[in-house]
Short mmCIF file of C-alpha atoms and ligand atoms in Angstrom, two decimals:
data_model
loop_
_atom_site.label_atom_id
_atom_site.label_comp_id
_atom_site.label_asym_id
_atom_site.label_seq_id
_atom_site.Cartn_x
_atom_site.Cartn_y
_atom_site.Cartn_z
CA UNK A 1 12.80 -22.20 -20.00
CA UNK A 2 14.77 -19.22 -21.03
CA UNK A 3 16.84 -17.22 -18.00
CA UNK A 4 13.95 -14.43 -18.59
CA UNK A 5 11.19 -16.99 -17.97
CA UNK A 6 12.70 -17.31 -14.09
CA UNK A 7 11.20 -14.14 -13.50
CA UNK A 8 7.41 -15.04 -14.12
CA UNK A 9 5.56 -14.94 -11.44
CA UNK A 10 4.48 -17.81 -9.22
CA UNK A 11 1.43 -18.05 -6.42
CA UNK A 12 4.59 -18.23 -3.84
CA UNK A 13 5.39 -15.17 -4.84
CA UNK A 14 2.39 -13.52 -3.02
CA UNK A 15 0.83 -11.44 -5.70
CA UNK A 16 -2.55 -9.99 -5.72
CA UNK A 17 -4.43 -7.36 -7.83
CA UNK A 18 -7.45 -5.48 -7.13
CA UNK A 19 -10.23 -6.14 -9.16
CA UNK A 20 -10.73 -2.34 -10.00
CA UNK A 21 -7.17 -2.69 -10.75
CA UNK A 22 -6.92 -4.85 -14.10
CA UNK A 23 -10.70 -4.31 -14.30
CA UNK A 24 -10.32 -0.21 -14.85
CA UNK A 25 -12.11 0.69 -18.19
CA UNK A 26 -9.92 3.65 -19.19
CA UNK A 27 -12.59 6.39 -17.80
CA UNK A 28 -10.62 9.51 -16.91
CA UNK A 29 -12.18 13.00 -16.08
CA UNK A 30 -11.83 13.83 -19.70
CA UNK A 31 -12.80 10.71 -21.32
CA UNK A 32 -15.12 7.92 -21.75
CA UNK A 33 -14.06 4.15 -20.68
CA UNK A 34 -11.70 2.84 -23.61
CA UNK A 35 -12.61 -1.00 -22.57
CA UNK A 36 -15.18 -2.94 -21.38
CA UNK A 37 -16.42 -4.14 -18.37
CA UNK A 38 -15.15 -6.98 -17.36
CA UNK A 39 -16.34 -9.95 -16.02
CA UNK A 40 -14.78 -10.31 -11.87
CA UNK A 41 -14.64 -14.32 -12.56
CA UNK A 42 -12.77 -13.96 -15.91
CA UNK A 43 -10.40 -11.52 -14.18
CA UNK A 44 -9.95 -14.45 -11.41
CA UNK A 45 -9.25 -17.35 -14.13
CA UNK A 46 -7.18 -14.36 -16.08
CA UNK A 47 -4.93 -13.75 -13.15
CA UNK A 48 -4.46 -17.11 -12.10
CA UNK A 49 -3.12 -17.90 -15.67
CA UNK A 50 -0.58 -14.73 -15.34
CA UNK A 51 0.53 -16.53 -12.12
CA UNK A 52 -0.81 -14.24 -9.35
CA UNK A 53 -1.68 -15.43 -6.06
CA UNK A 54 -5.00 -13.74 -5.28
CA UNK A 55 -7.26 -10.74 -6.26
CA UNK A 56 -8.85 -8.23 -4.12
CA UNK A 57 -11.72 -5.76 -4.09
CA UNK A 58 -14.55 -3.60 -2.87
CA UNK A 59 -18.19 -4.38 -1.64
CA UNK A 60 -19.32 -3.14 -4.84
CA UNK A 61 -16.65 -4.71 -7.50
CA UNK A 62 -18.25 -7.54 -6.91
CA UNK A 63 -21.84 -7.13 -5.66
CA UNK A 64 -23.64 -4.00 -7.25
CA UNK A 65 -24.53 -1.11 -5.38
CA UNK A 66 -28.35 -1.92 -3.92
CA UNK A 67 -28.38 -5.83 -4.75
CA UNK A 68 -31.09 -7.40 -3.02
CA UNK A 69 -30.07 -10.62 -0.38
CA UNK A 70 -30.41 -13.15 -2.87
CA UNK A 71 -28.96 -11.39 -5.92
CA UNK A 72 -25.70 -10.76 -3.84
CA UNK A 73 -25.71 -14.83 -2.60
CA UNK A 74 -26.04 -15.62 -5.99
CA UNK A 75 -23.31 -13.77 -7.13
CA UNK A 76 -20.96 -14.74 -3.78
CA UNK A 77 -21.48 -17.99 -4.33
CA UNK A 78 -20.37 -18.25 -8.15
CA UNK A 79 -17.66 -15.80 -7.31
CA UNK A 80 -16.29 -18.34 -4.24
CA UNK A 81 -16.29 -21.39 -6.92
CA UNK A 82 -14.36 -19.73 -9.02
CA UNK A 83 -11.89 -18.81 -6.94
CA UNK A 84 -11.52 -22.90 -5.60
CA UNK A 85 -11.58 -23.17 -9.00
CA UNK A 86 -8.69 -21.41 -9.65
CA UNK A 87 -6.56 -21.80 -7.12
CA UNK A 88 -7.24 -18.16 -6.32
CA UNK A 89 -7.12 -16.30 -2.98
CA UNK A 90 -9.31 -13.20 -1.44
CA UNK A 91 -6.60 -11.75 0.70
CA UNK A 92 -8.02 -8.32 1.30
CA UNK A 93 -11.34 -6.51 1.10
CA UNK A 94 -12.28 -2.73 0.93
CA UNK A 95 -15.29 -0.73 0.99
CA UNK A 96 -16.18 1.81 -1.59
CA UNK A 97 -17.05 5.09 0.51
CA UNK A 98 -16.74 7.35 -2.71
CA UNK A 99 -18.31 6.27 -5.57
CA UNK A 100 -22.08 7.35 -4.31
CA UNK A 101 -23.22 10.89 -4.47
CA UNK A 102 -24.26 10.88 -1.01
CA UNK A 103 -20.36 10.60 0.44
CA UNK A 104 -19.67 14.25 -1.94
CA UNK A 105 -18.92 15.30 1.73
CA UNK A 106 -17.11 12.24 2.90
CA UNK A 107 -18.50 9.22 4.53
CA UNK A 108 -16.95 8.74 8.06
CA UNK A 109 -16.56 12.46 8.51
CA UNK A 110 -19.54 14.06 6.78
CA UNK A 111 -21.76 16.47 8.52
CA UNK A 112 -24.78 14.52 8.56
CA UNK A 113 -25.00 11.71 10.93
CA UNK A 114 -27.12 9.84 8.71
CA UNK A 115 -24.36 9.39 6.26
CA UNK A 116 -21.59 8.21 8.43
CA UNK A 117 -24.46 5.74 9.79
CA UNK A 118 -24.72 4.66 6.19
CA UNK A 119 -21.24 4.52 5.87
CA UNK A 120 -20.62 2.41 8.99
CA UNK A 121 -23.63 -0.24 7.51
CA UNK A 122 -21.90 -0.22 4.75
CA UNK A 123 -18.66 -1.11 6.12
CA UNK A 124 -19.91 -3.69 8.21
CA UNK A 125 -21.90 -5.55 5.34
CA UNK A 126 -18.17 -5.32 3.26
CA UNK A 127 -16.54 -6.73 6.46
CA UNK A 128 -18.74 -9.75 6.46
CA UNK A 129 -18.45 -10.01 2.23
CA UNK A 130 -14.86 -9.84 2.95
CA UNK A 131 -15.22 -12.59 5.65
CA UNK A 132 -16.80 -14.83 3.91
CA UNK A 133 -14.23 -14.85 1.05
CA UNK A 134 -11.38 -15.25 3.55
CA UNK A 135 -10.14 -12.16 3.78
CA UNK A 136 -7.89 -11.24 6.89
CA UNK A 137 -7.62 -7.73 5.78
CA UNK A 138 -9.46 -4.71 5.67
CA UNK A 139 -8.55 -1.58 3.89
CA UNK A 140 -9.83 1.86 4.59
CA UNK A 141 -8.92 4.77 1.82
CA UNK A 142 -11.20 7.80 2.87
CA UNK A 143 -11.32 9.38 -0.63
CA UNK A 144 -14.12 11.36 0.17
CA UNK A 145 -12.87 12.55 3.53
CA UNK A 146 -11.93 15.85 2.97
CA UNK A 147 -12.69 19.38 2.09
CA UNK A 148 -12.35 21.94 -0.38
CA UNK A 149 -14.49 24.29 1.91
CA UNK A 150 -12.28 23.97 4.82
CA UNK A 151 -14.51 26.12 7.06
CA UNK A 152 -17.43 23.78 7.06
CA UNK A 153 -15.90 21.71 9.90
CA UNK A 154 -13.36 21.92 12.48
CA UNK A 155 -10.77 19.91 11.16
CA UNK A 156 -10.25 18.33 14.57
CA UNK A 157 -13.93 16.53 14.58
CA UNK A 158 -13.14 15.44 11.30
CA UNK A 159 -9.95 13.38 13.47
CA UNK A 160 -12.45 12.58 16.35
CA UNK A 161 -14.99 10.89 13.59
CA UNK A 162 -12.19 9.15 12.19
CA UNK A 163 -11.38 7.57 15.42
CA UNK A 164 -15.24 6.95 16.54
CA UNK A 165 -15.92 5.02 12.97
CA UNK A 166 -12.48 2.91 13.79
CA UNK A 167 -13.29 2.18 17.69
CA UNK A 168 -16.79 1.31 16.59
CA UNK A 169 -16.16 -1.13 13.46
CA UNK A 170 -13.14 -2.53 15.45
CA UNK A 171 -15.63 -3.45 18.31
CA UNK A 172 -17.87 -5.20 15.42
CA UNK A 173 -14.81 -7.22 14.27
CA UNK A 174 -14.31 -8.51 18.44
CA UNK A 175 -17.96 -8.87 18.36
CA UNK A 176 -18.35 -11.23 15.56
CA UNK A 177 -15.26 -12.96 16.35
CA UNK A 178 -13.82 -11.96 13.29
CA UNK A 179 -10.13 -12.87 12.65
CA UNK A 180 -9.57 -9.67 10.81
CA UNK A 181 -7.18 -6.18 10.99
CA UNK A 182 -7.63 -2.94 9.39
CA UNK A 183 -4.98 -1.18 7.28
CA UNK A 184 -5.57 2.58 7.07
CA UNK A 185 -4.65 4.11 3.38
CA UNK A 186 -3.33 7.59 3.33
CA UNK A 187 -3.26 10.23 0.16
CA UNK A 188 -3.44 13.80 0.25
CA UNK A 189 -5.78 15.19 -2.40
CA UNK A 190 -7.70 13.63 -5.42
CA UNK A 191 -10.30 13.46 -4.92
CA UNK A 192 -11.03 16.21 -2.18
CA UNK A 193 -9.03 19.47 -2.28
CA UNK A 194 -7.33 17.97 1.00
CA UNK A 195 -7.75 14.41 2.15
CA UNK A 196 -7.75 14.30 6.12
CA UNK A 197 -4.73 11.98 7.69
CA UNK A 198 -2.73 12.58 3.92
CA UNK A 199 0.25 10.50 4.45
CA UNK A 200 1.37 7.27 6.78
CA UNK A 201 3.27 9.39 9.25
CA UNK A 202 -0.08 10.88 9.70
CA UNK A 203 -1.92 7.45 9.78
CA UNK A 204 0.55 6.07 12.19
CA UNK A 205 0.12 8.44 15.04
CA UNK A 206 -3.53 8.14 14.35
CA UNK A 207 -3.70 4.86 14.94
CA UNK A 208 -1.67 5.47 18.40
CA UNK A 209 -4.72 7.11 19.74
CA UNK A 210 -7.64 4.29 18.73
CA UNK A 211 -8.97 1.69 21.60
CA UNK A 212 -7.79 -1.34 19.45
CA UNK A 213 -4.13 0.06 17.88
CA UNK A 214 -2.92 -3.78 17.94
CA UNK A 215 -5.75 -4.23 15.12
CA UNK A 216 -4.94 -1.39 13.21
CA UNK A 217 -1.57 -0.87 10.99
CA UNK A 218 -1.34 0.93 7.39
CA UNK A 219 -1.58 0.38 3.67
CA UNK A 220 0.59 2.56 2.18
CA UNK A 221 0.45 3.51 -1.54
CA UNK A 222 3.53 4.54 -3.70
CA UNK A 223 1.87 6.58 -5.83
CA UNK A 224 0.40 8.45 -3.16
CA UNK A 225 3.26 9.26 -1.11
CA UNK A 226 5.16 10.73 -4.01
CA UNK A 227 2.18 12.91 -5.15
CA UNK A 228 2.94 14.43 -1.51
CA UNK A 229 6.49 14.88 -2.54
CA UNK A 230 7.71 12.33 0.21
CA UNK A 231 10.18 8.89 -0.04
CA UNK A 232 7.59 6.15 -0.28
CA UNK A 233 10.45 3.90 0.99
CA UNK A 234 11.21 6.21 4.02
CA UNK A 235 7.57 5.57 4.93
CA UNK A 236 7.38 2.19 4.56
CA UNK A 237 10.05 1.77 6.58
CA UNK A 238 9.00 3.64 9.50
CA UNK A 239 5.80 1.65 9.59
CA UNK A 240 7.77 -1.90 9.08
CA UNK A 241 9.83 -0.59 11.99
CA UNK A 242 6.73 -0.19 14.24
CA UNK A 243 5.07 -3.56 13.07
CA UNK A 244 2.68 -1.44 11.20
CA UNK A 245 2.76 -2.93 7.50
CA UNK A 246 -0.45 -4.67 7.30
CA UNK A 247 -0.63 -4.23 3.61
CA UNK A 248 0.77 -2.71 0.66
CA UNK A 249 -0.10 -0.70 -2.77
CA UNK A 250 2.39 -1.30 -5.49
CA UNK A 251 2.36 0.96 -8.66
CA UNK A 252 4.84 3.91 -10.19
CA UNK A 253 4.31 7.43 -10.25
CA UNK A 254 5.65 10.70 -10.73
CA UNK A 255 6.40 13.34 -8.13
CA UNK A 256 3.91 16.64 -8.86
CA UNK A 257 0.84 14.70 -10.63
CA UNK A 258 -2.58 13.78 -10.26
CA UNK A 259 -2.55 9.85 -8.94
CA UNK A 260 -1.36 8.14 -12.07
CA UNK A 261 -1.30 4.45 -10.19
CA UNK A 262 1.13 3.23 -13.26
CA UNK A 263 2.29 -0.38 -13.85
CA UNK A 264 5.16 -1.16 -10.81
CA UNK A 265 8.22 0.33 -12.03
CA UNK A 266 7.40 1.89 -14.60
CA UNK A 267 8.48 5.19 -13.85
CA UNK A 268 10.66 5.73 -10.91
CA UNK A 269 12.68 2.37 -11.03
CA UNK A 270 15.52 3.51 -8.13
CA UNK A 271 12.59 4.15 -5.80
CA UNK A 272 10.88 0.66 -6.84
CA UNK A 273 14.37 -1.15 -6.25
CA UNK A 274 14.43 0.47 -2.64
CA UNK A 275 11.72 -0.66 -1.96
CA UNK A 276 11.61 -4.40 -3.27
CA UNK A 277 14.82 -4.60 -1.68
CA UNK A 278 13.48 -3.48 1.82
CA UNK A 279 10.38 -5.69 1.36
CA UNK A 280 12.61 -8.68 0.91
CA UNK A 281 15.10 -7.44 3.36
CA UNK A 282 18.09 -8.48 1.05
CA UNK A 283 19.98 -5.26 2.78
CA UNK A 284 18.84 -7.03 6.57
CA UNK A 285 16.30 -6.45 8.59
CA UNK A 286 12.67 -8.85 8.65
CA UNK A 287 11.04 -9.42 5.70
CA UNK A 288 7.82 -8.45 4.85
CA UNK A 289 5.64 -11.51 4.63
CA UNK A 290 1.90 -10.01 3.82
CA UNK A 291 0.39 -10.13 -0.14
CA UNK A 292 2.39 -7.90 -2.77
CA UNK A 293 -0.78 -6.00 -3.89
CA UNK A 294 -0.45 -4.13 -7.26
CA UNK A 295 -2.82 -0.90 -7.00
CA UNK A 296 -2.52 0.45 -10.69
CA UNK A 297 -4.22 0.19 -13.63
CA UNK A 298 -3.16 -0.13 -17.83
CA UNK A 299 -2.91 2.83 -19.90
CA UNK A 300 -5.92 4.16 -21.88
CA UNK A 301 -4.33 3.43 -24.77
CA UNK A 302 -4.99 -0.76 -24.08
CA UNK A 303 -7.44 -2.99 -25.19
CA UNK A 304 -7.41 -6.57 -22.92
CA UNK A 305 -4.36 -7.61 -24.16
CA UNK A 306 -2.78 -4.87 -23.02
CA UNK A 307 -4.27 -5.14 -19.78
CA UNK A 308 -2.82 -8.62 -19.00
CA UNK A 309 0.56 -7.43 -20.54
CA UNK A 310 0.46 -4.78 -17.65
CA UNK A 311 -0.65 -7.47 -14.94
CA UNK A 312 2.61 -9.36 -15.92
CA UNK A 313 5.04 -6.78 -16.20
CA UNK A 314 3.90 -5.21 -12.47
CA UNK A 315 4.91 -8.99 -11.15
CA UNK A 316 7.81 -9.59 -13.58
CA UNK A 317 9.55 -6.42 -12.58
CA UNK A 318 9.00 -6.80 -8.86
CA UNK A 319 11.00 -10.35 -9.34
CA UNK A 320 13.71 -8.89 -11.37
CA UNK A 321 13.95 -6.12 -8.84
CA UNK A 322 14.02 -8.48 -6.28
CA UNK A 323 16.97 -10.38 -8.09
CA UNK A 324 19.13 -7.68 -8.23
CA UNK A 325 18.60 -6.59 -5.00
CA UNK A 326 19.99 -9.44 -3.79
CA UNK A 327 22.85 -9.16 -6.26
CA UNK A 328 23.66 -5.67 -5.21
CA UNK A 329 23.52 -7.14 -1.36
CA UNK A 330 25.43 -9.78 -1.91
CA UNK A 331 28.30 -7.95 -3.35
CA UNK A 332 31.77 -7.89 -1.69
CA UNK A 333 32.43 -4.14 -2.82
CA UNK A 334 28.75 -2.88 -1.73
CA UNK A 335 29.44 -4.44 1.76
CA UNK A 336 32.56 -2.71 2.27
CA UNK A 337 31.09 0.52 0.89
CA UNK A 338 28.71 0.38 3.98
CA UNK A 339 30.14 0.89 7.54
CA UNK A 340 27.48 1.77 9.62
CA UNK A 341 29.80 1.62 12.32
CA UNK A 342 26.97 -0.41 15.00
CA UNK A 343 29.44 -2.02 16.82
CA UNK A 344 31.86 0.87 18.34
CA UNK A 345 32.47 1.78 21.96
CA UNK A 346 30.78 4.92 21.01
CA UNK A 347 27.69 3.34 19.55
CA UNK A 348 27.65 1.34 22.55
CA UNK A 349 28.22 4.39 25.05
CA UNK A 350 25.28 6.26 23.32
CA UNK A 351 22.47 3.72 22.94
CA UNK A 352 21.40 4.67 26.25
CA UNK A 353 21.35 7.72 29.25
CA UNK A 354 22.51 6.85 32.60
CA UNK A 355 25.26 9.76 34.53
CA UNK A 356 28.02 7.73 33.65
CA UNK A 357 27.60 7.12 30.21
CA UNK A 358 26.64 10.86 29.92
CA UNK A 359 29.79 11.74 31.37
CA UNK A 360 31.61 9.52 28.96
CA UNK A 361 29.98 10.91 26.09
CA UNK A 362 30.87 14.58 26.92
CA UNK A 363 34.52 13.36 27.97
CA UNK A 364 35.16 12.45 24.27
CA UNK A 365 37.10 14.12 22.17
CA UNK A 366 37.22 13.38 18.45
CA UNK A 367 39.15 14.93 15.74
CA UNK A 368 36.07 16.79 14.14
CA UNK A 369 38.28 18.15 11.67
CA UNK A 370 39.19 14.76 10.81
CA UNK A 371 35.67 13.15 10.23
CA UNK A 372 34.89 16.07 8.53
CA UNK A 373 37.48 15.63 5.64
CA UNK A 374 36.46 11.91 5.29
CA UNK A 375 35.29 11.30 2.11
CA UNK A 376 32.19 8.53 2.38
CA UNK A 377 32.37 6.81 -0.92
CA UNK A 378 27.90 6.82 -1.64
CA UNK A 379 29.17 8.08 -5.35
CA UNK A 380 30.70 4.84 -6.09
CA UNK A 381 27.97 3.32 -3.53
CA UNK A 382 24.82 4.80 -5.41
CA UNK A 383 26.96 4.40 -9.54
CA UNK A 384 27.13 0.75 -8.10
CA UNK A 385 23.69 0.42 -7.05
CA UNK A 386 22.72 1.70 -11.02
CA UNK A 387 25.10 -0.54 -12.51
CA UNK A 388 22.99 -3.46 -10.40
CA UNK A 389 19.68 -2.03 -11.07
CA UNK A 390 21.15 -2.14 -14.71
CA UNK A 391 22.84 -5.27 -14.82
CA UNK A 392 25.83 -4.02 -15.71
CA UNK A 393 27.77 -4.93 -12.39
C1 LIG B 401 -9.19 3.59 -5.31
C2 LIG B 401 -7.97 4.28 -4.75
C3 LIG B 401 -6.98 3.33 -4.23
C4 LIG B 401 -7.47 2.55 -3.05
C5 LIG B 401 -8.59 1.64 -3.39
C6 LIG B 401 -9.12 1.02 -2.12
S1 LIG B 401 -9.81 2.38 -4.31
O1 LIG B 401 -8.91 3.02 -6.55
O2 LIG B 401 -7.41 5.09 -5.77
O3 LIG B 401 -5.78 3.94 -3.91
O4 LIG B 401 -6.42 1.72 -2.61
O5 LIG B 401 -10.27 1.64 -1.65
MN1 LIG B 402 -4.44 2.33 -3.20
MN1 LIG B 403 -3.55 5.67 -6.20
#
């Protein structure tokens, strides 16, 4: 074993992929699929061998759009060996609301009430698939759920059927007995004009207002809170902070673009080590304990090779990451570089209102002049963090 070989990826580790993921073809809006198809039990076996924990996926990655009965037990059935066969887990399952002409005006929100029925019998069929395979999560990205027309409805029933679709499938889960929760994915265009709910903020006050909030948390997607400009890690945290992180969707991307959903690190490494290191919680705080999903995809430019290069350098990176976060945490200059001062008689006097401590707090006098001409030290905080990130420290 070389020291690079301690980075591979191991089933502790917690790594899944979706099966659109590694199984994308290469189709873009300009171009035909590069690859082919490929087979959802060979991706199982493939990503067992690159040392990932699981796999994930829609209704219709695995069972194709209008199956009959049999034709999807079939094809459950073989799927479900393979994974026992492999050691491999299922878990997370999705619904896909936007592949099928008839959600071109969303599926939970459309006009017609015959397609958001279709869309909740669709859901619930994908809940029981994912069931059956063991999933404990269920992810909701409302693609379709948009406008470009933004006069055809009031925004505000587009909210309303948002919530209705959520109350109702969260009764179905209590119905069934179903030991499942629902993590809501936010983006804000692509491919609508405007996505409805576009970012976690907006996804986390959402939630506040359904029947069931203790069922519902967030999946939140790197490349799609940069496309909105935002700190991916900022929003991670705030939903980690409110017990909100059911899930996650790991990938790279850059700020301004269409979603790219690039291998994990791959482009905007100081964000990625952020993040890994809040994950872990090498900087304090809880850990996050639920599956390290990878939501991104190879380049065009692979054939399968390629692709399983990609699968391993999303998990390799996300260990190294993880390896120098702890470095960086663990370091005797970083720690005195960070004073967040939690302990003082003024933290204390300011954590909470009653008169007194009001009184207190406008009795103080500090030497604003003072504070102000302290000089902080995050340039030799953040040059030490790079030097880490590029183990030169
Ligand atoms: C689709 C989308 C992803 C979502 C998947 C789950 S499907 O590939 O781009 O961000 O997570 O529906
Ligand atoms: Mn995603
Ligand atoms: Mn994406």
């Amino acid at each position: 074993m070389t020291d690079s070989d301690r980075f591979n990826p191991t089933p502790a580790d917690k790594f899944t992929f979706g099966l659109w993921t590694v199984g994308n073809s290469g189709r873009d809006p300009f171009g035909d699929p590069t690859r082919a198809v490929i087979d959802p039990c060979r991706i199982v076996a493939k990503l067992a061998e690159a040392g990932a924990w699981g796999v994930n996926l829609h209704d219709n990655d695995l069972v194709p759009f209008g199956a009959s009965a049999s034709e999807r037990d079939k094809i459950v059935s073989t799927f479900k060996k393979t994974l026992d066969d492999n050691g491999m887990v299922v878990p997370m399952a999705t619904t896909n609301l936007f592949s099928h002409p008839a959600f071109k005006d969303g599926a939970f929100t459309a006009n017609d009430p015959e397609v958001r029925a279709f869309a909740l019998r669709k859901t619930m069929d994908a809940i029981d698939l994912g069931v059956e395979l063991g999933a404990g999560i269920f992810v909701f990205w409302g693609g379709r759920e948009g406008s470009e027309a933004d006069a055809c409805r009031d925004p505000r029933t587009a909210i309303e059927r948002m919530r209705e679709a959520m109350n109702f499938l969260c009764e179905y889960v209590k119905d069934r007995s179903y030991d499942m929760r629902f993590a809501l994915e936010a983006k804000p265009n692509e491919p609508r004009g405007d996505i409805y709910l576009p970012t976690t903020g907006h996804m986390l006050h959402f939630i506040s207002t359904l029947e069931h909030e203790e069922m519902v948390g967030v999946n939140p997607e790197v490349a799609h809170e940069h496309m909105a400009g935002l700190s991916f890690v900022h929003a991670v945290a705030q939903a980690m902070e409110a017990g909100k992180l059911f899930h996650i969707d790991l990938n790279a991307q850059r700020i301004g673009r269409y979603d790219q959903d690039l291998r994990f690190g791959s482009e905007d490494l100081k964000q990625a080590f952020l993040l890994v290191r809040l994950l872990e919680g090498t900087g304090g705080g809880a850990r996050y304990e639920g599956p390290r999903h990878f939501d991104a995809h190879a380049y065009r430019t692979e054939d399968d090779d390629g692709v399983w290069e990609f699968a391993r350098g999303c998990m390799r990176t996300y260990n190294i990451l993880k390896d120098r976060a702890a470095a960086f945490d663990a370091d005797p200059r970083v720690q005195s570089l960070v004073d967040d001062n939690a302990a003082s008689d003024t933290a204390n006097l300011i954590a909470s209102y009653s008169r007194e401590n009001a009184q207190q707090v406008r009795a103080l006098r500090s030497d604003l002049d003072a504070i102000a001409r302290r000089g902080l030290h995050y340039e030799r905080l953040d040059q030490l963090m790079v030097e880490h990130m590029l183990g030169a420290a």
